[in-house]
């Protein structure tokens, strides 16, 4: 998005500010992520190194301490890309623009907003680490209700319109919802759910409905260390309407365990079950046996496509925030076992979040 195209939107915001608003919002989000994946011993994912930076400056208006109108731009650069003369300045530039309503119990947004406004536990089977970083914007609506008694008891839902029907694209949208109920003893139960309707790529025309449910219960407690024990039930009903009539209903169970102190954390996730991504490669023509790959169909970790009925993920790392939680660092090593071999991933993440409000205009009657 060029500055010339952004200028009219900014003028509208300033006009609204002089008429009704109380605060001018100026802020920015920065994140950089290094992920060196060494998966030569594994079958269900490939080795690669992902190294990128993302900057999202934004400007907005807040009025009556509940309403916000935000406009910004997300700028993404994959390190090492566009190094030749005449190449594009950035890997990708996309808009952020949304209305937000926030109270103690209710949070709603409409437009193109950032993924960090979701707070549900969806799990790595629904959203992988790379999905949450590289698909950091949602286009649509979201709403959440938080219990007045407990901050960690809530229910939320959102729709993300990822693709429209057109000459160069097919329809694609995702509905997600999550919830959690927490008891005073530290026990909790909840769920995460995703439903993706994917009309496929232009070259295959296959329509796929892909759902996945992550129901879980757990217990958090603290002694000298902080512990979190969790059991998950995963079920992924899905169908490829054109290629394979009928529904597939793979399922499995997962046990998660984490222990942390001083920013150090050991986390282990053990999945036992079926291949949750059976339509990653689909037979499109039974006569010829030709296959096509459904890229973009699954947003979860590719290791959940294991046919060995096991996937174990172990994280050993350090997570800490500094300077009044404006700077966060997350670094460590991941071990993946998919039933065929052991792979590792070295990760370093750094994020910065800054925001400041400036009072503008006079007080309206509604504010008095």
Short mmCIF file of C-alpha atoms in Angstrom, two decimals:
data_model
loop_
_atom_site.label_atom_id
_atom_site.label_comp_id
_atom_site.label_asym_id
_atom_site.label_seq_id
_atom_site.Cartn_x
_atom_site.Cartn_y
_atom_site.Cartn_z
CA UNK A 1 0.00 0.00 0.00
CA UNK A 2 1.56 3.32 -1.08
CA UNK A 3 1.56 6.46 1.05
CA UNK A 4 -0.58 8.19 -1.58
CA UNK A 5 -3.33 5.57 -1.15
CA UNK A 6 -3.02 5.65 2.65
CA UNK A 7 -3.26 9.46 2.93
CA UNK A 8 -7.06 9.74 2.40
CA UNK A 9 -7.68 7.19 5.15
CA UNK A 10 -5.44 9.11 7.54
CA UNK A 11 -7.28 12.34 6.76
CA UNK A 12 -10.58 10.67 7.62
CA UNK A 13 -9.15 9.52 10.94
CA UNK A 14 -7.94 13.00 11.82
CA UNK A 15 -11.33 14.44 10.89
CA UNK A 16 -13.10 11.95 13.15
CA UNK A 17 -10.63 12.84 15.87
CA UNK A 18 -11.49 16.54 15.80
CA UNK A 19 -15.22 15.77 15.84
CA UNK A 20 -15.70 12.96 18.37
CA UNK A 21 -12.56 11.21 19.50
CA UNK A 22 -10.59 11.68 22.68
CA UNK A 23 -7.32 9.93 21.88
CA UNK A 24 -4.98 9.64 18.92
CA UNK A 25 -3.31 6.22 18.83
CA UNK A 26 0.23 5.89 17.48
CA UNK A 27 1.86 2.47 17.66
CA UNK A 28 3.80 -0.27 16.00
CA UNK A 29 4.53 -4.00 16.20
CA UNK A 30 7.85 -5.50 15.15
CA UNK A 31 8.73 -9.20 15.03
CA UNK A 32 11.62 -11.17 13.60
CA UNK A 33 11.81 -14.96 13.49
CA UNK A 34 14.67 -17.35 12.76
CA UNK A 35 13.78 -21.03 12.35
CA UNK A 36 16.46 -23.44 11.14
CA UNK A 37 14.77 -26.80 10.46
CA UNK A 38 16.98 -29.84 10.12
CA UNK A 39 14.55 -32.63 9.21
CA UNK A 40 16.69 -34.89 7.00
CA UNK A 41 15.83 -37.86 9.22
CA UNK A 42 12.09 -37.21 9.07
CA UNK A 43 9.52 -38.23 6.48
CA UNK A 44 6.63 -35.88 7.15
CA UNK A 45 8.30 -32.47 6.86
CA UNK A 46 11.23 -30.98 4.95
CA UNK A 47 14.42 -29.20 5.98
CA UNK A 48 14.55 -25.45 5.41
CA UNK A 49 15.51 -22.21 7.10
CA UNK A 50 12.88 -19.51 7.63
CA UNK A 51 14.26 -16.08 8.53
CA UNK A 52 12.01 -13.04 8.24
CA UNK A 53 11.07 -9.72 9.81
CA UNK A 54 7.67 -8.05 10.03
CA UNK A 55 6.86 -4.43 10.88
CA UNK A 56 3.30 -3.19 11.41
CA UNK A 57 3.03 0.55 12.14
CA UNK A 58 -0.50 1.83 12.78
CA UNK A 59 -2.45 4.98 13.52
CA UNK A 60 -5.95 5.30 14.93
CA UNK A 61 -8.61 7.00 16.96
CA UNK A 62 -10.04 5.93 20.33
CA UNK A 63 -13.21 7.39 21.79
CA UNK A 64 -15.14 6.76 25.01
CA UNK A 65 -12.36 4.30 26.00
CA UNK A 66 -14.24 1.49 24.25
CA UNK A 67 -14.09 2.19 20.52
CA UNK A 68 -11.11 2.18 18.19
CA UNK A 69 -10.68 2.75 14.46
CA UNK A 70 -7.23 1.62 13.32
CA UNK A 71 -5.40 1.79 10.00
CA UNK A 72 -1.88 0.51 9.33
CA UNK A 73 0.28 -1.54 7.05
CA UNK A 74 2.07 -4.87 7.50
CA UNK A 75 5.50 -4.99 5.85
CA UNK A 76 7.20 -8.38 5.56
CA UNK A 77 10.71 -9.18 4.38
CA UNK A 78 12.15 -12.67 3.91
CA UNK A 79 15.88 -12.31 4.53
CA UNK A 80 17.88 -13.14 1.42
CA UNK A 81 14.99 -12.44 -0.96
CA UNK A 82 15.07 -9.61 -3.51
CA UNK A 83 18.82 -9.13 -3.41
CA UNK A 84 19.27 -8.42 -7.12
CA UNK A 85 19.17 -5.05 -8.81
CA UNK A 86 15.64 -4.02 -9.75
CA UNK A 87 13.95 -6.43 -7.29
CA UNK A 88 11.02 -5.39 -5.12
CA UNK A 89 11.80 -3.39 -1.99
CA UNK A 90 9.85 -5.75 0.32
CA UNK A 91 8.64 -9.33 0.08
CA UNK A 92 5.05 -8.38 0.90
CA UNK A 93 3.05 -5.32 1.94
CA UNK A 94 -0.57 -5.65 3.12
CA UNK A 95 -3.07 -3.36 4.84
CA UNK A 96 -4.39 -3.49 8.40
CA UNK A 97 -7.68 -1.66 9.00
CA UNK A 98 -10.37 -2.44 11.51
CA UNK A 99 -12.91 -1.24 14.04
CA UNK A 100 -12.52 -2.57 17.58
CA UNK A 101 -14.84 -2.53 20.59
CA UNK A 102 -13.35 -3.39 23.98
CA UNK A 103 -14.79 -3.59 27.49
CA UNK A 104 -13.87 -5.68 30.52
CA UNK A 105 -16.02 -8.58 29.30
CA UNK A 106 -16.51 -8.04 25.56
CA UNK A 107 -13.98 -7.75 22.73
CA UNK A 108 -15.05 -7.47 19.08
CA UNK A 109 -13.32 -6.49 15.85
CA UNK A 110 -14.33 -6.11 12.20
CA UNK A 111 -12.08 -5.56 9.18
CA UNK A 112 -8.49 -6.71 8.72
CA UNK A 113 -7.01 -7.20 12.18
CA UNK A 114 -3.99 -8.97 13.68
CA UNK A 115 -4.09 -12.59 14.85
CA UNK A 116 -2.86 -11.70 18.35
CA UNK A 117 -6.39 -10.51 19.15
CA UNK A 118 -7.34 -14.19 19.48
CA UNK A 119 -6.56 -15.75 22.87
CA UNK A 120 -7.83 -19.33 22.44
CA UNK A 121 -5.70 -22.47 22.77
CA UNK A 122 -6.00 -23.92 19.26
CA UNK A 123 -2.91 -26.16 19.46
CA UNK A 124 -0.25 -26.96 16.87
CA UNK A 125 -2.53 -29.38 15.04
CA UNK A 126 -4.74 -26.44 14.02
CA UNK A 127 -2.16 -23.63 13.64
CA UNK A 128 1.58 -24.20 13.22
CA UNK A 129 4.26 -21.79 14.40
CA UNK A 130 4.90 -20.59 10.84
CA UNK A 131 1.17 -20.09 10.17
CA UNK A 132 0.77 -17.79 13.17
CA UNK A 133 3.78 -15.72 12.02
CA UNK A 134 3.31 -15.57 8.25
CA UNK A 135 -0.51 -15.47 8.30
CA UNK A 136 -0.69 -12.85 11.01
CA UNK A 137 -3.78 -10.98 9.72
CA UNK A 138 -7.42 -12.09 9.76
CA UNK A 139 -9.95 -10.54 7.37
CA UNK A 140 -13.50 -10.67 8.70
CA UNK A 141 -15.04 -10.53 12.16
CA UNK A 142 -14.20 -11.73 15.65
CA UNK A 143 -15.89 -11.58 19.04
CA UNK A 144 -15.05 -12.76 22.55
CA UNK A 145 -16.82 -12.81 25.91
CA UNK A 146 -14.75 -13.06 29.10
CA UNK A 147 -16.21 -14.10 32.45
CA UNK A 148 -16.62 -11.31 34.96
CA UNK A 149 -15.22 -13.58 37.69
CA UNK A 150 -12.21 -15.14 35.92
CA UNK A 151 -10.03 -13.64 33.18
CA UNK A 152 -9.10 -17.08 31.83
CA UNK A 153 -12.71 -18.23 31.36
CA UNK A 154 -13.97 -17.14 27.95
CA UNK A 155 -15.45 -18.06 24.59
CA UNK A 156 -14.51 -16.55 21.21
CA UNK A 157 -15.26 -16.97 17.51
CA UNK A 158 -13.88 -15.47 14.30
CA UNK A 159 -14.19 -15.76 10.54
CA UNK A 160 -11.20 -15.26 8.26
CA UNK A 161 -11.94 -14.74 4.56
CA UNK A 162 -8.71 -15.94 2.98
CA UNK A 163 -9.69 -16.04 -0.70
CA UNK A 164 -12.46 -14.76 -2.99
CA UNK A 165 -13.98 -16.32 -6.08
CA UNK A 166 -12.51 -14.70 -9.17
CA UNK A 167 -10.56 -15.16 -12.37
CA UNK A 168 -7.25 -15.70 -10.56
CA UNK A 169 -8.44 -17.25 -7.30
CA UNK A 170 -10.97 -19.61 -5.73
CA UNK A 171 -13.10 -19.14 -2.63
CA UNK A 172 -11.48 -19.91 0.71
CA UNK A 173 -12.63 -19.04 4.22
CA UNK A 174 -12.05 -20.31 7.75
CA UNK A 175 -14.25 -20.22 10.85
CA UNK A 176 -12.54 -20.65 14.22
CA UNK A 177 -13.82 -20.75 17.77
CA UNK A 178 -12.31 -21.53 21.16
CA UNK A 179 -13.31 -21.50 24.78
CA UNK A 180 -12.07 -22.28 28.25
CA UNK A 181 -13.57 -22.69 31.71
CA UNK A 182 -11.20 -22.50 34.67
CA UNK A 183 -11.85 -23.66 38.22
CA UNK A 184 -10.32 -22.05 41.32
CA UNK A 185 -8.28 -25.23 41.93
CA UNK A 186 -6.38 -24.69 38.66
CA UNK A 187 -8.25 -27.37 36.72
CA UNK A 188 -9.65 -26.25 33.39
CA UNK A 189 -11.30 -27.61 30.27
CA UNK A 190 -11.77 -26.09 26.87
CA UNK A 191 -11.73 -26.52 23.13
CA UNK A 192 -10.39 -25.12 19.89
CA UNK A 193 -12.11 -25.64 16.54
CA UNK A 194 -11.39 -24.74 12.92
CA UNK A 195 -13.53 -25.23 9.80
CA UNK A 196 -11.97 -24.41 6.43
CA UNK A 197 -13.92 -24.30 3.18
CA UNK A 198 -11.39 -24.45 0.34
CA UNK A 199 -12.47 -24.43 -3.29
CA UNK A 200 -8.96 -25.50 -4.32
CA UNK A 201 -6.42 -24.09 -6.72
CA UNK A 202 -7.34 -23.01 -10.25
CA UNK A 203 -5.73 -26.10 -11.77
CA UNK A 204 -7.72 -28.74 -9.87
CA UNK A 205 -11.16 -27.26 -9.00
CA UNK A 206 -11.49 -29.65 -6.04
CA UNK A 207 -13.66 -28.42 -3.17
CA UNK A 208 -12.54 -29.49 0.30
CA UNK A 209 -14.20 -29.04 3.68
CA UNK A 210 -11.66 -29.44 6.44
CA UNK A 211 -12.60 -29.39 10.13
CA UNK A 212 -10.54 -30.12 13.22
CA UNK A 213 -11.60 -30.19 16.86
CA UNK A 214 -9.18 -29.91 19.77
CA UNK A 215 -10.99 -30.67 23.03
CA UNK A 216 -8.79 -30.57 26.12
CA UNK A 217 -8.68 -30.62 29.90
CA UNK A 218 -5.79 -29.77 32.13
CA UNK A 219 -4.38 -28.61 35.45
CA UNK A 220 -2.02 -25.75 36.21
CA UNK A 221 -0.28 -25.45 39.56
CA UNK A 222 2.77 -23.83 41.06
CA UNK A 223 5.34 -24.94 43.64
CA UNK A 224 8.97 -23.96 43.11
CA UNK A 225 8.18 -24.34 39.41
CA UNK A 226 5.11 -23.69 37.28
CA UNK A 227 3.46 -26.79 35.84
CA UNK A 228 0.82 -27.34 33.18
CA UNK A 229 -0.57 -30.82 32.44
CA UNK A 230 -3.01 -31.23 29.57
CA UNK A 231 -4.81 -34.03 27.72
CA UNK A 232 -6.23 -33.37 24.26
CA UNK A 233 -8.65 -35.25 22.03
CA UNK A 234 -8.22 -34.41 18.33
CA UNK A 235 -10.70 -35.22 15.59
CA UNK A 236 -10.52 -33.99 12.00
CA UNK A 237 -13.63 -34.76 9.88
CA UNK A 238 -13.03 -33.68 6.27
CA UNK A 239 -14.00 -34.40 2.70
CA UNK A 240 -12.68 -33.73 -0.79
CA UNK A 241 -15.95 -33.49 -2.69
CA UNK A 242 -14.60 -34.00 -6.21
CA UNK A 243 -11.63 -36.32 -5.71
CA UNK A 244 -12.83 -38.60 -2.92
CA UNK A 245 -16.56 -38.66 -2.13
CA UNK A 246 -17.45 -39.31 1.51
CA UNK A 247 -15.96 -38.19 4.79
CA UNK A 248 -12.65 -39.08 6.42
CA UNK A 249 -12.66 -38.88 10.23
CA UNK A 250 -9.10 -39.30 11.52
CA UNK A 251 -8.62 -38.81 15.25
CA UNK A 252 -6.06 -39.14 17.99
CA UNK A 253 -5.05 -38.13 21.51
CA UNK A 254 -2.28 -35.90 22.81
CA UNK A 255 -0.62 -35.46 26.20
CA UNK A 256 1.10 -32.12 26.88
CA UNK A 257 3.37 -31.30 29.80
CA UNK A 258 5.35 -28.15 30.63
CA UNK A 259 7.53 -26.97 33.51
CA UNK A 260 9.00 -23.48 33.75
CA UNK A 261 10.85 -21.04 36.02
CA UNK A 262 13.02 -17.92 35.56
CA UNK A 263 11.98 -17.84 31.90
CA UNK A 264 13.35 -21.33 31.24
CA UNK A 265 10.81 -23.81 29.92
CA UNK A 266 10.67 -27.50 29.09
CA UNK A 267 7.61 -28.57 27.13
CA UNK A 268 6.65 -31.91 25.63
CA UNK A 269 3.68 -32.81 23.39
CA UNK A 270 3.04 -36.47 22.53
CA UNK A 271 0.45 -37.24 19.84
CA UNK A 272 -0.78 -40.79 19.27
CA UNK A 273 -3.26 -41.37 16.48
CA UNK A 274 -4.09 -41.26 12.80
CA UNK A 275 -2.97 -38.99 9.98
CA UNK A 276 -4.90 -35.74 10.53
CA UNK A 277 -4.02 -34.42 7.05
CA UNK A 278 -5.09 -37.24 4.67
CA UNK A 279 -5.92 -34.91 1.76
CA UNK A 280 -2.55 -33.22 1.54
CA UNK A 281 -2.01 -35.30 -1.61
CA UNK A 282 -5.28 -36.20 -3.36
CA UNK A 283 -5.92 -38.56 -6.27
CA UNK A 284 -7.71 -36.34 -8.75
CA UNK A 285 -8.21 -38.86 -11.56
CA UNK A 286 -8.87 -42.51 -10.57
CA UNK A 287 -8.19 -43.67 -14.16
CA UNK A 288 -4.69 -42.18 -14.43
CA UNK A 289 -3.82 -42.04 -10.71
CA UNK A 290 -2.65 -38.44 -11.14
CA UNK A 291 -2.28 -36.54 -7.88
CA UNK A 292 -2.26 -32.90 -6.96
CA UNK A 293 -1.06 -31.27 -3.74
CA UNK A 294 -3.52 -29.29 -1.66
CA UNK A 295 -1.19 -26.47 -0.62
CA UNK A 296 -2.92 -24.18 1.85
CA UNK A 297 -5.45 -26.79 2.95
CA UNK A 298 -3.81 -27.51 6.32
CA UNK A 299 -2.58 -24.75 8.66
CA UNK A 300 -1.31 -27.13 11.36
CA UNK A 301 2.16 -28.59 11.77
CA UNK A 302 2.94 -30.94 8.89
CA UNK A 303 4.09 -33.63 11.36
CA UNK A 304 0.43 -34.35 12.12
CA UNK A 305 0.31 -36.02 8.69
CA UNK A 306 2.30 -38.91 10.19
CA UNK A 307 1.20 -42.39 9.14
CA UNK A 308 3.29 -43.97 11.91
CA UNK A 309 0.65 -43.10 14.53
CA UNK A 310 3.07 -41.06 16.64
CA UNK A 311 4.48 -37.54 16.77
CA UNK A 312 6.48 -36.17 19.70
CA UNK A 313 7.49 -32.51 20.01
CA UNK A 314 9.89 -31.31 22.73
CA UNK A 315 10.79 -27.67 23.33
CA UNK A 316 13.66 -26.50 25.52
CA UNK A 317 14.11 -22.76 25.61
CA UNK A 318 14.05 -19.36 27.26
CA UNK A 319 11.20 -16.84 27.14
CA UNK A 320 11.33 -13.43 28.80
CA UNK A 321 9.96 -9.90 28.46
CA UNK A 322 11.86 -6.69 29.13
CA UNK A 323 11.32 -2.92 29.41
CA UNK A 324 7.79 -3.10 30.84
CA UNK A 325 6.80 -5.93 28.48
CA UNK A 326 7.55 -3.93 25.32
CA UNK A 327 10.34 -6.30 24.19
CA UNK A 328 10.03 -10.09 24.23
CA UNK A 329 12.64 -12.73 23.46
CA UNK A 330 11.96 -16.41 22.79
CA UNK A 331 14.87 -18.73 21.96
CA UNK A 332 15.44 -22.46 22.12
CA UNK A 333 15.54 -25.77 20.32
CA UNK A 334 12.75 -28.09 19.18
CA UNK A 335 13.02 -31.85 18.78
CA UNK A 336 10.55 -33.61 16.46
CA UNK A 337 10.04 -37.36 16.28
CA UNK A 338 7.52 -38.52 13.66
CA UNK A 339 7.98 -42.29 13.88
CA UNK A 340 10.62 -42.29 11.13
CA UNK A 341 13.41 -40.20 12.60
CA UNK A 342 14.45 -37.31 14.84
CA UNK A 343 14.62 -33.75 13.55
CA UNK A 344 15.62 -30.50 15.24
CA UNK A 345 14.70 -26.87 14.85
CA UNK A 346 16.69 -23.98 16.32
CA UNK A 347 14.49 -20.93 16.85
CA UNK A 348 15.02 -17.32 17.88
CA UNK A 349 12.14 -14.85 18.04
CA UNK A 350 12.20 -11.20 19.05
CA UNK A 351 9.17 -8.93 19.19
CA UNK A 352 8.60 -5.28 20.07
CA UNK A 353 5.23 -3.69 20.86
CA UNK A 354 4.85 0.05 21.35
CA UNK A 355 1.75 2.21 21.65
CA UNK A 356 1.01 5.71 22.88
CA UNK A 357 -2.19 7.70 23.17
CA UNK A 358 -2.42 11.48 22.73
CA UNK A 359 -5.50 13.48 23.77
CA UNK A 360 -6.91 15.53 20.92
CA UNK A 361 -9.93 17.84 20.71
CA UNK A 362 -12.26 18.80 23.51
CA UNK A 363 -14.49 16.64 25.65
CA UNK A 364 -17.88 15.83 24.21
CA UNK A 365 -21.09 15.75 26.25
CA UNK A 366 -21.02 11.96 26.10
CA UNK A 367 -17.69 11.95 27.93
CA UNK A 368 -18.83 14.14 30.81
#
